[in-house]
Amino acid sequence: NFILAFFFARILPKEVYGTYSYILAWISVLGIFALPGMDRAIIQSVSNGFESSLISGLKKKIKYGTLGTLAALILGAYYFYNGNQILSWAFFIGAVFIPFINSFQVYNAFLLGKKEFKTQTFYLILSQIFIALTLIAAIFLTKNIVYLVSIYLLANLIPSLIFFLKTKFTAKLTGPEDAGITSFAKHLSLINVVSTVSGYLDQFLAFHFLGPANLATYTFAIAPPEQIKGLFQTIPDLALPKFSERSEEDLKKTIKRKSIILFVFAGLVVGIYILLAPWLYKIFFPRYSDAVFLSQIFALSMLNTPTTFIIPALTAHKKIKKMYWFNIVSPVFQILIMTILTPIYGLIGLILARVIARTFTTAVSLIIYYKT
């Protein structure tokens, strides 16, 4: 991903990359319809012995994903009516992929539920390498946004389909079906609607208020910290199968200690990154030197790590009510503060809003989890 960002920064004009990021943000948001919560539900279900959830989960994701197709077609028609051919065609093409692009990734959840972490990691690495090499080749051949979006979608779909089929044919999908998996997946997906929108709202605000070039600057300001944070983002999925086997009381005793350890580690990483950021951008992203200070501020958001353990702990014991609270209160606060600060202070306001919102999320997560 770092190498991919290097080539994007060197080759694509800011306006092109900003528009490209805007389109992909929309496609990710419309993926809400394809039951994104099904992946966590499959991990929980498979870890409890319901291996047939791989197939039933896929069917449900594709079925509901067609609603995302309809939404993308409406969005494409809107831009076509307003004379923006690039955005309209990009959304028309995206509409074809939305039901499938994330659906076949249920193999990933299945492998996590089976605790086959080595195989899951191997498939993930191969997928990322394939996507990166495909996109790097693409940006050398074309700067056309519609072509780039199409290639991105194909590059994501192909390895997912291949590894799904491989997992399906090698796994023994025996045992009864989990009758409650669809209901649980709907809850998890609905819970995450507001948080998903808030997660991409920053790109929508930057595109509409500040323009595609500033969106590109913002994207590269948050990219390195977000990539580093990826070290922590794998923890919830890895922890979920183990958390599902432990009692709630036992988890509450250990999560405090784990969160403190992770906080200290994150603090060291943040300090090192802030010192190295100017050098990093000068060498690898010279076109985005105006993103250095923004990136250093955004790096502080990596200190908010307790939610890394709290989310899988709530999911493991199906604490639906608490999950609704967590996934509504925090995202709503983030939406409000970004909407207020971005038009007033521009990019720095958007960055500060993200840092403040993540700090707020940490406080809320601790209160919700430990409140009886």
mmCIF file of C-alpha atoms in Angstrom:
data_model
loop_
_atom_site.group_PDB
_atom_site.id
_atom_site.type_symbol
_atom_site.label_atom_id
_atom_site.label_comp_id
_atom_site.label_asym_id
_atom_site.label_seq_id
_atom_site.Cartn_x
_atom_site.Cartn_y
_atom_site.Cartn_z
ATOM 1 C CA ASN A 1 0.000 0.000 0.000
ATOM 2 C CA PHE A 2 2.892 2.352 0.725
ATOM 3 C CA ILE A 3 4.454 1.578 -2.660
ATOM 4 C CA LEU A 4 1.088 2.114 -4.318
ATOM 5 C CA ALA A 5 0.734 5.501 -2.612
ATOM 6 C CA PHE A 6 4.245 6.393 -3.823
ATOM 7 C CA PHE A 7 3.288 5.842 -7.461
ATOM 8 C CA PHE A 8 -0.071 7.591 -7.101
ATOM 9 C CA ALA A 9 1.676 10.632 -5.612
ATOM 10 C CA ARG A 10 4.317 10.722 -8.340
ATOM 11 C CA ILE A 11 2.204 10.054 -11.405
ATOM 12 C CA LEU A 12 -1.413 11.185 -10.954
ATOM 13 C CA PRO A 13 -2.318 14.894 -10.870
ATOM 14 C CA LYS A 14 -3.899 15.997 -7.597
ATOM 15 C CA GLU A 15 -7.266 16.713 -9.219
ATOM 16 C CA VAL A 16 -7.405 13.250 -10.785
ATOM 17 C CA TYR A 17 -6.458 11.475 -7.573
ATOM 18 C CA GLY A 18 -8.924 13.559 -5.556
ATOM 19 C CA THR A 19 -11.806 12.689 -7.882
ATOM 20 C CA TYR A 20 -10.751 9.029 -7.923
ATOM 21 C CA SER A 21 -10.782 8.963 -4.101
ATOM 22 C CA TYR A 22 -14.206 10.613 -4.015
ATOM 23 C CA ILE A 23 -15.721 7.961 -6.292
ATOM 24 C CA LEU A 24 -14.232 5.074 -4.300
ATOM 25 C CA ALA A 25 -15.526 6.636 -1.081
ATOM 26 C CA TRP A 26 -19.049 6.598 -2.486
ATOM 27 C CA ILE A 27 -18.734 2.992 -3.658
ATOM 28 C CA SER A 28 -17.540 2.004 -0.181
ATOM 29 C CA VAL A 29 -20.501 3.746 1.438
ATOM 30 C CA LEU A 30 -22.980 2.092 -0.932
ATOM 31 C CA GLY A 31 -21.422 -1.225 0.087
ATOM 32 C CA ILE A 32 -23.431 -0.810 3.303
ATOM 33 C CA PHE A 33 -26.325 -2.488 1.517
ATOM 34 C CA ALA A 34 -24.285 -5.695 1.062
ATOM 35 C CA LEU A 35 -24.537 -6.497 4.789
ATOM 36 C CA PRO A 36 -20.959 -5.637 5.850
ATOM 37 C CA GLY A 37 -21.824 -6.931 9.315
ATOM 38 C CA MET A 38 -22.144 -10.420 7.838
ATOM 39 C CA ASP A 39 -18.362 -10.826 7.973
ATOM 40 C CA ARG A 40 -18.239 -10.411 11.756
ATOM 41 C CA ALA A 41 -21.334 -12.598 12.076
ATOM 42 C CA ILE A 42 -19.615 -15.348 10.080
ATOM 43 C CA ILE A 43 -16.516 -15.192 12.292
ATOM 44 C CA GLN A 44 -18.698 -15.565 15.378
ATOM 45 C CA SER A 45 -20.837 -18.283 13.773
ATOM 46 C CA VAL A 46 -17.982 -20.389 12.372
ATOM 47 C CA SER A 47 -16.053 -20.188 15.634
ATOM 48 C CA ASN A 48 -19.109 -21.828 17.213
ATOM 49 C CA GLY A 49 -19.179 -24.682 14.690
ATOM 50 C CA PHE A 50 -21.593 -23.420 11.987
ATOM 51 C CA GLU A 51 -19.282 -23.829 8.994
ATOM 52 C CA SER A 52 -22.089 -23.694 6.421
ATOM 53 C CA SER A 53 -22.356 -19.980 7.208
ATOM 54 C CA LEU A 54 -19.795 -19.382 4.437
ATOM 55 C CA ILE A 55 -22.351 -20.093 1.685
ATOM 56 C CA SER A 56 -25.461 -18.709 3.354
ATOM 57 C CA GLY A 57 -23.563 -15.530 4.253
ATOM 58 C CA LEU A 58 -22.418 -15.039 0.657
ATOM 59 C CA LYS A 59 -25.941 -15.438 -0.730
ATOM 60 C CA LYS A 60 -27.359 -12.871 1.685
ATOM 61 C CA LYS A 61 -24.600 -10.342 0.951
ATOM 62 C CA ILE A 62 -25.184 -10.554 -2.802
ATOM 63 C CA LYS A 63 -28.954 -10.381 -2.392
ATOM 64 C CA TYR A 64 -28.929 -7.225 -0.297
ATOM 65 C CA GLY A 65 -26.036 -5.754 -2.290
ATOM 66 C CA THR A 66 -28.356 -5.257 -5.253
ATOM 67 C CA LEU A 67 -29.896 -2.389 -3.293
ATOM 68 C CA GLY A 68 -26.492 -0.731 -3.455
ATOM 69 C CA THR A 69 -26.561 -1.226 -7.225
ATOM 70 C CA LEU A 70 -29.850 0.646 -7.407
ATOM 71 C CA ALA A 71 -28.449 3.483 -5.273
ATOM 72 C CA ALA A 72 -25.346 3.750 -7.489
ATOM 73 C CA LEU A 73 -27.505 3.916 -10.628
ATOM 74 C CA ILE A 74 -29.532 6.748 -9.095
ATOM 75 C CA LEU A 75 -26.346 8.581 -8.179
ATOM 76 C CA GLY A 76 -24.962 8.071 -11.683
ATOM 77 C CA ALA A 77 -28.196 9.368 -13.203
ATOM 78 C CA TYR A 78 -27.973 12.458 -10.989
ATOM 79 C CA TYR A 79 -24.489 13.328 -12.219
ATOM 80 C CA PHE A 80 -25.450 12.499 -15.808
ATOM 81 C CA TYR A 81 -28.378 14.918 -15.540
ATOM 82 C CA ASN A 82 -26.010 17.589 -14.207
ATOM 83 C CA GLY A 83 -23.570 17.100 -17.075
ATOM 84 C CA ASN A 84 -20.730 15.357 -15.219
ATOM 85 C CA GLN A 85 -19.965 12.454 -17.534
ATOM 86 C CA ILE A 86 -16.928 11.223 -15.596
ATOM 87 C CA LEU A 87 -18.749 10.774 -12.300
ATOM 88 C CA SER A 88 -21.890 9.402 -13.931
ATOM 89 C CA TRP A 89 -20.064 6.644 -15.855
ATOM 90 C CA ALA A 90 -17.922 5.812 -12.836
ATOM 91 C CA PHE A 91 -21.047 5.212 -10.720
ATOM 92 C CA PHE A 92 -22.765 3.242 -13.495
ATOM 93 C CA ILE A 93 -19.765 0.908 -13.628
ATOM 94 C CA GLY A 94 -19.549 0.768 -9.825
ATOM 95 C CA ALA A 95 -23.191 -0.312 -9.721
ATOM 96 C CA VAL A 96 -22.262 -3.595 -11.429
ATOM 97 C CA PHE A 97 -19.597 -4.451 -8.853
ATOM 98 C CA ILE A 98 -21.218 -3.373 -5.574
ATOM 99 C CA PRO A 99 -23.076 -6.656 -4.818
ATOM 100 C CA PHE A 100 -19.922 -8.721 -5.451
ATOM 101 C CA ILE A 101 -16.791 -6.724 -4.622
ATOM 102 C CA ASN A 102 -16.971 -7.381 -0.882
ATOM 103 C CA SER A 103 -19.295 -10.378 -0.860
ATOM 104 C CA PHE A 104 -16.713 -12.949 -1.953
ATOM 105 C CA GLN A 105 -14.453 -11.767 0.871
ATOM 106 C CA VAL A 106 -16.534 -13.888 3.243
ATOM 107 C CA TYR A 107 -13.780 -16.480 2.802
ATOM 108 C CA ASN A 108 -11.648 -14.174 4.949
ATOM 109 C CA ALA A 109 -14.200 -14.237 7.787
ATOM 110 C CA PHE A 110 -14.539 -18.013 7.464
ATOM 111 C CA LEU A 111 -10.783 -18.550 7.837
ATOM 112 C CA LEU A 112 -10.658 -16.231 10.848
ATOM 113 C CA GLY A 113 -13.523 -18.131 12.449
ATOM 114 C CA LYS A 114 -11.597 -21.372 11.891
ATOM 115 C CA LYS A 115 -8.482 -19.718 13.359
ATOM 116 C CA GLU A 116 -6.571 -20.443 10.159
ATOM 117 C CA PHE A 117 -4.640 -17.214 10.563
ATOM 118 C CA LYS A 118 -1.654 -18.261 8.467
ATOM 119 C CA THR A 119 -3.795 -19.089 5.427
ATOM 120 C CA GLN A 120 -5.909 -15.960 5.892
ATOM 121 C CA THR A 121 -2.799 -13.765 6.083
ATOM 122 C CA PHE A 122 -1.246 -15.445 3.048
ATOM 123 C CA TYR A 123 -4.363 -14.846 0.948
ATOM 124 C CA LEU A 124 -4.560 -11.248 2.142
ATOM 125 C CA ILE A 125 -0.932 -10.565 1.193
ATOM 126 C CA LEU A 126 -1.378 -12.084 -2.263
ATOM 127 C CA SER A 127 -4.542 -10.021 -2.781
ATOM 128 C CA GLN A 128 -2.836 -6.779 -1.790
ATOM 129 C CA ILE A 129 0.143 -7.474 -4.041
ATOM 130 C CA PHE A 130 -2.147 -8.244 -6.995
ATOM 131 C CA ILE A 131 -4.199 -5.080 -6.431
ATOM 132 C CA ALA A 132 -1.116 -2.902 -6.039
ATOM 133 C CA LEU A 133 0.674 -4.232 -9.135
ATOM 134 C CA THR A 134 -2.487 -3.960 -11.236
ATOM 135 C CA LEU A 135 -3.120 -0.348 -10.212
ATOM 136 C CA ILE A 136 0.522 0.654 -10.650
ATOM 137 C CA ALA A 137 0.448 -0.731 -14.184
ATOM 138 C CA ALA A 138 -2.857 1.051 -14.813
ATOM 139 C CA ILE A 139 -1.678 4.541 -13.815
ATOM 140 C CA PHE A 140 1.284 4.209 -16.188
ATOM 141 C CA LEU A 141 -1.137 3.449 -19.019
ATOM 142 C CA THR A 142 -3.969 5.888 -18.361
ATOM 143 C CA LYS A 143 -5.020 8.920 -16.342
ATOM 144 C CA ASN A 144 -8.681 8.391 -17.214
ATOM 145 C CA ILE A 145 -10.657 8.293 -13.959
ATOM 146 C CA VAL A 146 -13.367 5.940 -15.277
ATOM 147 C CA TYR A 147 -10.764 3.428 -16.446
ATOM 148 C CA LEU A 148 -8.887 3.650 -13.142
ATOM 149 C CA VAL A 149 -12.054 3.037 -11.111
ATOM 150 C CA SER A 150 -12.976 0.075 -13.326
ATOM 151 C CA ILE A 151 -9.516 -1.458 -12.972
ATOM 152 C CA TYR A 152 -9.588 -0.935 -9.195
ATOM 153 C CA LEU A 153 -12.908 -2.765 -8.906
ATOM 154 C CA LEU A 154 -11.752 -5.644 -11.087
ATOM 155 C CA ALA A 155 -8.453 -5.897 -9.203
ATOM 156 C CA ASN A 156 -10.352 -6.250 -5.918
ATOM 157 C CA LEU A 157 -12.923 -8.719 -7.256
ATOM 158 C CA ILE A 158 -10.615 -11.208 -8.978
ATOM 159 C CA PRO A 159 -8.509 -12.380 -5.987
ATOM 160 C CA SER A 160 -11.571 -12.403 -3.721
ATOM 161 C CA LEU A 161 -13.412 -14.709 -6.127
ATOM 162 C CA ILE A 162 -10.397 -17.009 -6.557
ATOM 163 C CA PHE A 163 -9.736 -17.368 -2.821
ATOM 164 C CA PHE A 164 -13.423 -17.828 -2.059
ATOM 165 C CA LEU A 165 -13.629 -20.742 -4.502
ATOM 166 C CA LYS A 166 -10.425 -22.239 -3.125
ATOM 167 C CA THR A 167 -11.743 -21.968 0.441
ATOM 168 C CA LYS A 168 -15.101 -23.432 -0.527
ATOM 169 C CA PHE A 169 -13.603 -26.466 -2.272
ATOM 170 C CA THR A 170 -11.035 -27.229 0.445
ATOM 171 C CA ALA A 171 -13.224 -26.640 3.513
ATOM 172 C CA LYS A 172 -15.653 -29.198 4.890
ATOM 173 C CA LEU A 173 -18.855 -27.187 5.077
ATOM 174 C CA THR A 174 -20.657 -29.603 7.330
ATOM 175 C CA GLY A 175 -22.954 -29.206 10.304
ATOM 176 C CA PRO A 176 -26.257 -27.395 10.766
ATOM 177 C CA GLU A 177 -27.005 -23.899 9.527
ATOM 178 C CA ASP A 178 -26.919 -20.993 11.936
ATOM 179 C CA ALA A 179 -30.551 -19.871 11.946
ATOM 180 C CA GLY A 180 -29.748 -16.577 13.645
ATOM 181 C CA ILE A 181 -26.833 -15.453 11.485
ATOM 182 C CA THR A 182 -28.836 -13.272 9.091
ATOM 183 C CA SER A 183 -30.620 -11.474 11.896
ATOM 184 C CA PHE A 184 -27.332 -10.897 13.720
ATOM 185 C CA ALA A 185 -25.656 -9.713 10.490
ATOM 186 C CA LYS A 186 -28.475 -7.233 9.855
ATOM 187 C CA HIS A 187 -28.054 -5.842 13.351
ATOM 188 C CA LEU A 188 -24.287 -5.528 12.902
ATOM 189 C CA SER A 189 -24.754 -3.873 9.501
ATOM 190 C CA LEU A 190 -27.424 -1.486 10.727
ATOM 191 C CA ILE A 191 -25.300 -0.635 13.741
ATOM 192 C CA ASN A 192 -22.458 0.357 11.422
ATOM 193 C CA VAL A 193 -24.466 2.496 8.978
ATOM 194 C CA VAL A 194 -23.835 5.757 10.800
ATOM 195 C CA SER A 195 -20.188 4.906 11.533
ATOM 196 C CA THR A 196 -19.581 3.980 7.874
ATOM 197 C CA VAL A 197 -21.066 7.251 6.652
ATOM 198 C CA SER A 198 -19.043 9.208 9.202
ATOM 199 C CA GLY A 199 -15.939 7.303 8.128
ATOM 200 C CA TYR A 200 -16.206 8.624 4.573
ATOM 201 C CA LEU A 201 -17.900 11.952 5.227
ATOM 202 C CA ASP A 202 -14.504 13.623 5.534
ATOM 203 C CA GLN A 203 -13.811 12.867 1.859
ATOM 204 C CA PHE A 204 -17.231 14.119 0.777
ATOM 205 C CA LEU A 205 -16.756 17.354 2.736
ATOM 206 C CA ALA A 206 -13.232 17.891 1.398
ATOM 207 C CA PHE A 207 -14.358 17.275 -2.201
ATOM 208 C CA HIS A 208 -17.389 19.577 -2.098
ATOM 209 C CA PHE A 209 -16.062 22.386 0.134
ATOM 210 C CA LEU A 210 -12.343 22.367 -0.710
ATOM 211 C CA GLY A 211 -12.114 20.742 -4.155
ATOM 212 C CA PRO A 212 -10.508 17.535 -5.511
ATOM 213 C CA ALA A 213 -6.919 18.842 -5.202
ATOM 214 C CA ASN A 214 -7.365 19.525 -1.478
ATOM 215 C CA LEU A 215 -9.028 16.133 -1.080
ATOM 216 C CA ALA A 216 -5.867 14.595 -2.546
ATOM 217 C CA THR A 217 -3.738 16.538 -0.039
ATOM 218 C CA TYR A 218 -5.985 15.424 2.804
ATOM 219 C CA THR A 219 -5.858 11.804 1.637
ATOM 220 C CA PHE A 220 -2.057 11.818 1.666
ATOM 221 C CA ALA A 221 -1.997 13.572 5.033
ATOM 222 C CA ILE A 222 -3.943 10.778 6.711
ATOM 223 C CA ALA A 223 -2.594 7.891 4.594
ATOM 224 C CA PRO A 224 0.656 7.078 6.488
ATOM 225 C CA PRO A 225 -0.954 7.184 9.972
ATOM 226 C CA GLU A 226 -3.883 5.130 8.703
ATOM 227 C CA GLN A 227 -1.509 2.559 7.223
ATOM 228 C CA ILE A 228 0.367 2.375 10.520
ATOM 229 C CA LYS A 229 -2.938 2.050 12.336
ATOM 230 C CA GLY A 230 -3.555 -0.984 10.155
ATOM 231 C CA LEU A 231 -1.232 -2.794 12.579
ATOM 232 C CA PHE A 232 -3.985 -2.396 15.163
ATOM 233 C CA GLN A 233 -6.975 -2.921 12.863
ATOM 234 C CA THR A 234 -6.276 -6.617 12.410
ATOM 235 C CA ILE A 235 -6.562 -7.182 16.161
ATOM 236 C CA PRO A 236 -10.406 -7.148 16.410
ATOM 237 C CA ASP A 237 -10.854 -9.922 13.837
ATOM 238 C CA LEU A 238 -8.031 -11.971 15.351
ATOM 239 C CA ALA A 239 -9.395 -11.477 18.864
ATOM 240 C CA LEU A 240 -13.050 -12.223 18.076
ATOM 241 C CA PRO A 241 -12.777 -16.048 17.906
ATOM 242 C CA LYS A 242 -10.875 -16.154 21.210
ATOM 243 C CA PHE A 243 -13.178 -13.619 22.876
ATOM 244 C CA SER A 244 -16.176 -15.745 21.830
ATOM 245 C CA GLU A 245 -14.820 -18.584 23.975
ATOM 246 C CA ARG A 246 -14.314 -16.500 27.124
ATOM 247 C CA SER A 247 -16.795 -15.161 29.655
ATOM 248 C CA GLU A 248 -17.708 -11.491 29.756
ATOM 249 C CA GLU A 249 -16.418 -11.150 33.313
ATOM 250 C CA ASP A 250 -13.050 -12.595 32.354
ATOM 251 C CA LEU A 251 -12.713 -10.238 29.394
ATOM 252 C CA LYS A 252 -13.436 -7.139 31.465
ATOM 253 C CA LYS A 253 -10.575 -8.051 33.783
ATOM 254 C CA THR A 254 -8.018 -8.384 30.994
ATOM 255 C CA ILE A 255 -9.040 -5.676 28.500
ATOM 256 C CA LYS A 256 -7.871 -2.830 30.744
ATOM 257 C CA ARG A 257 -4.371 -4.279 30.886
ATOM 258 C CA LYS A 258 -4.296 -5.021 27.162
ATOM 259 C CA SER A 259 -5.477 -1.483 26.329
ATOM 260 C CA ILE A 260 -2.753 0.112 28.477
ATOM 261 C CA ILE A 261 -0.063 -1.975 26.795
ATOM 262 C CA LEU A 262 -1.407 -1.056 23.359
ATOM 263 C CA PHE A 263 -1.604 2.640 24.337
ATOM 264 C CA VAL A 264 2.055 2.704 25.364
ATOM 265 C CA PHE A 265 3.085 1.002 22.129
ATOM 266 C CA ALA A 266 0.959 3.434 20.093
ATOM 267 C CA GLY A 267 2.579 6.364 21.914
ATOM 268 C CA LEU A 268 6.033 5.208 20.853
ATOM 269 C CA VAL A 269 4.885 4.768 17.259
ATOM 270 C CA VAL A 270 3.278 8.237 17.178
ATOM 271 C CA GLY A 271 6.403 9.912 18.562
ATOM 272 C CA ILE A 272 8.653 8.230 16.008
ATOM 273 C CA TYR A 273 6.282 9.073 13.156
ATOM 274 C CA ILE A 274 6.047 12.775 14.076
ATOM 275 C CA LEU A 275 9.853 13.007 14.029
ATOM 276 C CA LEU A 276 10.221 11.171 10.721
ATOM 277 C CA ALA A 277 7.248 12.647 8.819
ATOM 278 C CA PRO A 278 9.107 15.615 7.215
ATOM 279 C CA TRP A 279 11.808 13.290 5.922
ATOM 280 C CA LEU A 280 9.220 10.747 4.764
ATOM 281 C CA TYR A 281 7.272 13.251 2.657
ATOM 282 C CA LYS A 282 10.396 14.917 1.256
ATOM 283 C CA ILE A 283 11.662 11.637 -0.142
ATOM 284 C CA PHE A 284 8.507 9.770 -1.118
ATOM 285 C CA PHE A 285 5.729 12.363 -1.539
ATOM 286 C CA PRO A 286 7.443 15.659 -2.476
ATOM 287 C CA ARG A 287 4.352 16.902 -4.315
ATOM 288 C CA TYR A 288 2.449 16.728 -1.009
ATOM 289 C CA SER A 289 4.845 18.651 1.240
ATOM 290 C CA ASP A 290 1.859 20.760 2.377
ATOM 291 C CA ALA A 291 0.448 17.608 4.028
ATOM 292 C CA VAL A 292 3.321 17.138 6.519
ATOM 293 C CA PHE A 293 1.979 19.261 9.374
ATOM 294 C CA LEU A 294 -1.548 17.934 8.846
ATOM 295 C CA SER A 295 -0.236 14.381 8.983
ATOM 296 C CA GLN A 296 1.695 15.019 12.209
ATOM 297 C CA ILE A 297 -1.465 16.294 13.895
ATOM 298 C CA PHE A 298 -3.548 13.405 12.585
ATOM 299 C CA ALA A 299 -0.989 10.922 13.921
ATOM 300 C CA LEU A 300 -2.178 11.789 17.434
ATOM 301 C CA SER A 301 -5.416 9.960 16.655
ATOM 302 C CA MET A 302 -3.487 6.682 16.805
ATOM 303 C CA LEU A 303 -3.309 7.042 20.586
ATOM 304 C CA ASN A 304 -6.997 6.179 20.868
ATOM 305 C CA THR A 305 -6.562 2.421 20.917
ATOM 306 C CA PRO A 306 -8.879 0.988 23.645
ATOM 307 C CA THR A 307 -11.709 0.500 21.126
ATOM 308 C CA THR A 308 -9.483 -2.061 19.405
ATOM 309 C CA PHE A 309 -10.420 -4.600 22.078
ATOM 310 C CA ILE A 310 -13.853 -3.316 23.060
ATOM 311 C CA ILE A 311 -15.521 -3.798 19.667
ATOM 312 C CA PRO A 312 -14.734 -7.555 19.391
ATOM 313 C CA ALA A 313 -15.610 -8.011 23.066
ATOM 314 C CA LEU A 314 -19.100 -6.594 22.481
ATOM 315 C CA THR A 315 -19.512 -8.618 19.272
ATOM 316 C CA ALA A 316 -18.369 -11.883 20.865
ATOM 317 C CA HIS A 317 -21.177 -11.798 23.436
ATOM 318 C CA LYS A 318 -23.772 -10.207 21.118
ATOM 319 C CA LYS A 319 -24.212 -7.080 23.222
ATOM 320 C CA ILE A 320 -26.520 -5.572 20.620
ATOM 321 C CA LYS A 321 -27.831 -2.683 22.727
ATOM 322 C CA LYS A 322 -24.356 -1.518 23.748
ATOM 323 C CA MET A 323 -23.132 -1.870 20.158
ATOM 324 C CA TYR A 324 -25.958 0.366 18.958
ATOM 325 C CA TRP A 325 -24.978 2.988 21.526
ATOM 326 C CA PHE A 326 -21.307 2.815 20.570
ATOM 327 C CA ASN A 327 -21.904 2.896 16.810
ATOM 328 C CA ILE A 328 -24.410 5.747 16.895
ATOM 329 C CA VAL A 329 -23.221 8.182 19.557
ATOM 330 C CA SER A 330 -19.590 8.376 18.414
ATOM 331 C CA PRO A 331 -20.224 8.622 14.635
ATOM 332 C CA VAL A 332 -22.949 11.243 15.116
ATOM 333 C CA PHE A 333 -20.500 13.337 17.142
ATOM 334 C CA GLN A 334 -17.876 12.922 14.392
ATOM 335 C CA ILE A 335 -20.347 13.940 11.682
ATOM 336 C CA LEU A 336 -21.349 17.044 13.609
ATOM 337 C CA ILE A 337 -17.844 18.233 14.424
ATOM 338 C CA MET A 338 -16.521 17.611 10.887
ATOM 339 C CA THR A 339 -19.501 19.387 9.351
ATOM 340 C CA ILE A 340 -18.897 22.394 11.611
ATOM 341 C CA LEU A 341 -15.097 22.707 11.456
ATOM 342 C CA THR A 342 -14.420 21.872 7.783
ATOM 343 C CA PRO A 343 -16.269 24.794 6.136
ATOM 344 C CA ILE A 344 -14.814 27.224 8.701
ATOM 345 C CA TYR A 345 -11.171 26.142 8.982
ATOM 346 C CA GLY A 346 -10.613 24.035 5.863
ATOM 347 C CA LEU A 347 -8.195 21.098 5.928
ATOM 348 C CA ILE A 348 -6.801 21.841 9.381
ATOM 349 C CA GLY A 349 -10.359 21.938 10.719
ATOM 350 C CA LEU A 350 -11.111 18.567 9.159
ATOM 351 C CA ILE A 351 -7.949 17.022 10.636
ATOM 352 C CA LEU A 352 -8.671 18.430 14.113
ATOM 353 C CA ALA A 353 -12.246 17.181 13.892
ATOM 354 C CA ARG A 354 -11.002 13.642 13.204
ATOM 355 C CA VAL A 355 -8.595 13.713 16.170
ATOM 356 C CA ILE A 356 -11.205 15.147 18.544
ATOM 357 C CA ALA A 357 -13.810 12.641 17.350
ATOM 358 C CA ARG A 358 -11.521 9.649 17.949
ATOM 359 C CA THR A 359 -10.707 10.869 21.439
ATOM 360 C CA PHE A 360 -14.416 11.196 22.119
ATOM 361 C CA THR A 361 -14.958 7.668 20.753
ATOM 362 C CA THR A 362 -12.408 6.237 23.167
ATOM 363 C CA ALA A 363 -14.125 7.837 26.152
ATOM 364 C CA VAL A 364 -17.559 6.682 25.006
ATOM 365 C CA SER A 365 -16.377 3.116 24.330
ATOM 366 C CA LEU A 366 -14.950 2.748 27.823
ATOM 367 C CA ILE A 367 -18.103 4.121 29.441
ATOM 368 C CA ILE A 368 -20.425 1.905 27.400
ATOM 369 C CA TYR A 369 -18.404 -1.280 27.847
ATOM 370 C CA TYR A 370 -17.898 -1.036 31.607
ATOM 371 C CA LYS A 371 -21.304 0.395 32.457
ATOM 372 C CA THR A 372 -23.512 -2.328 33.968
#
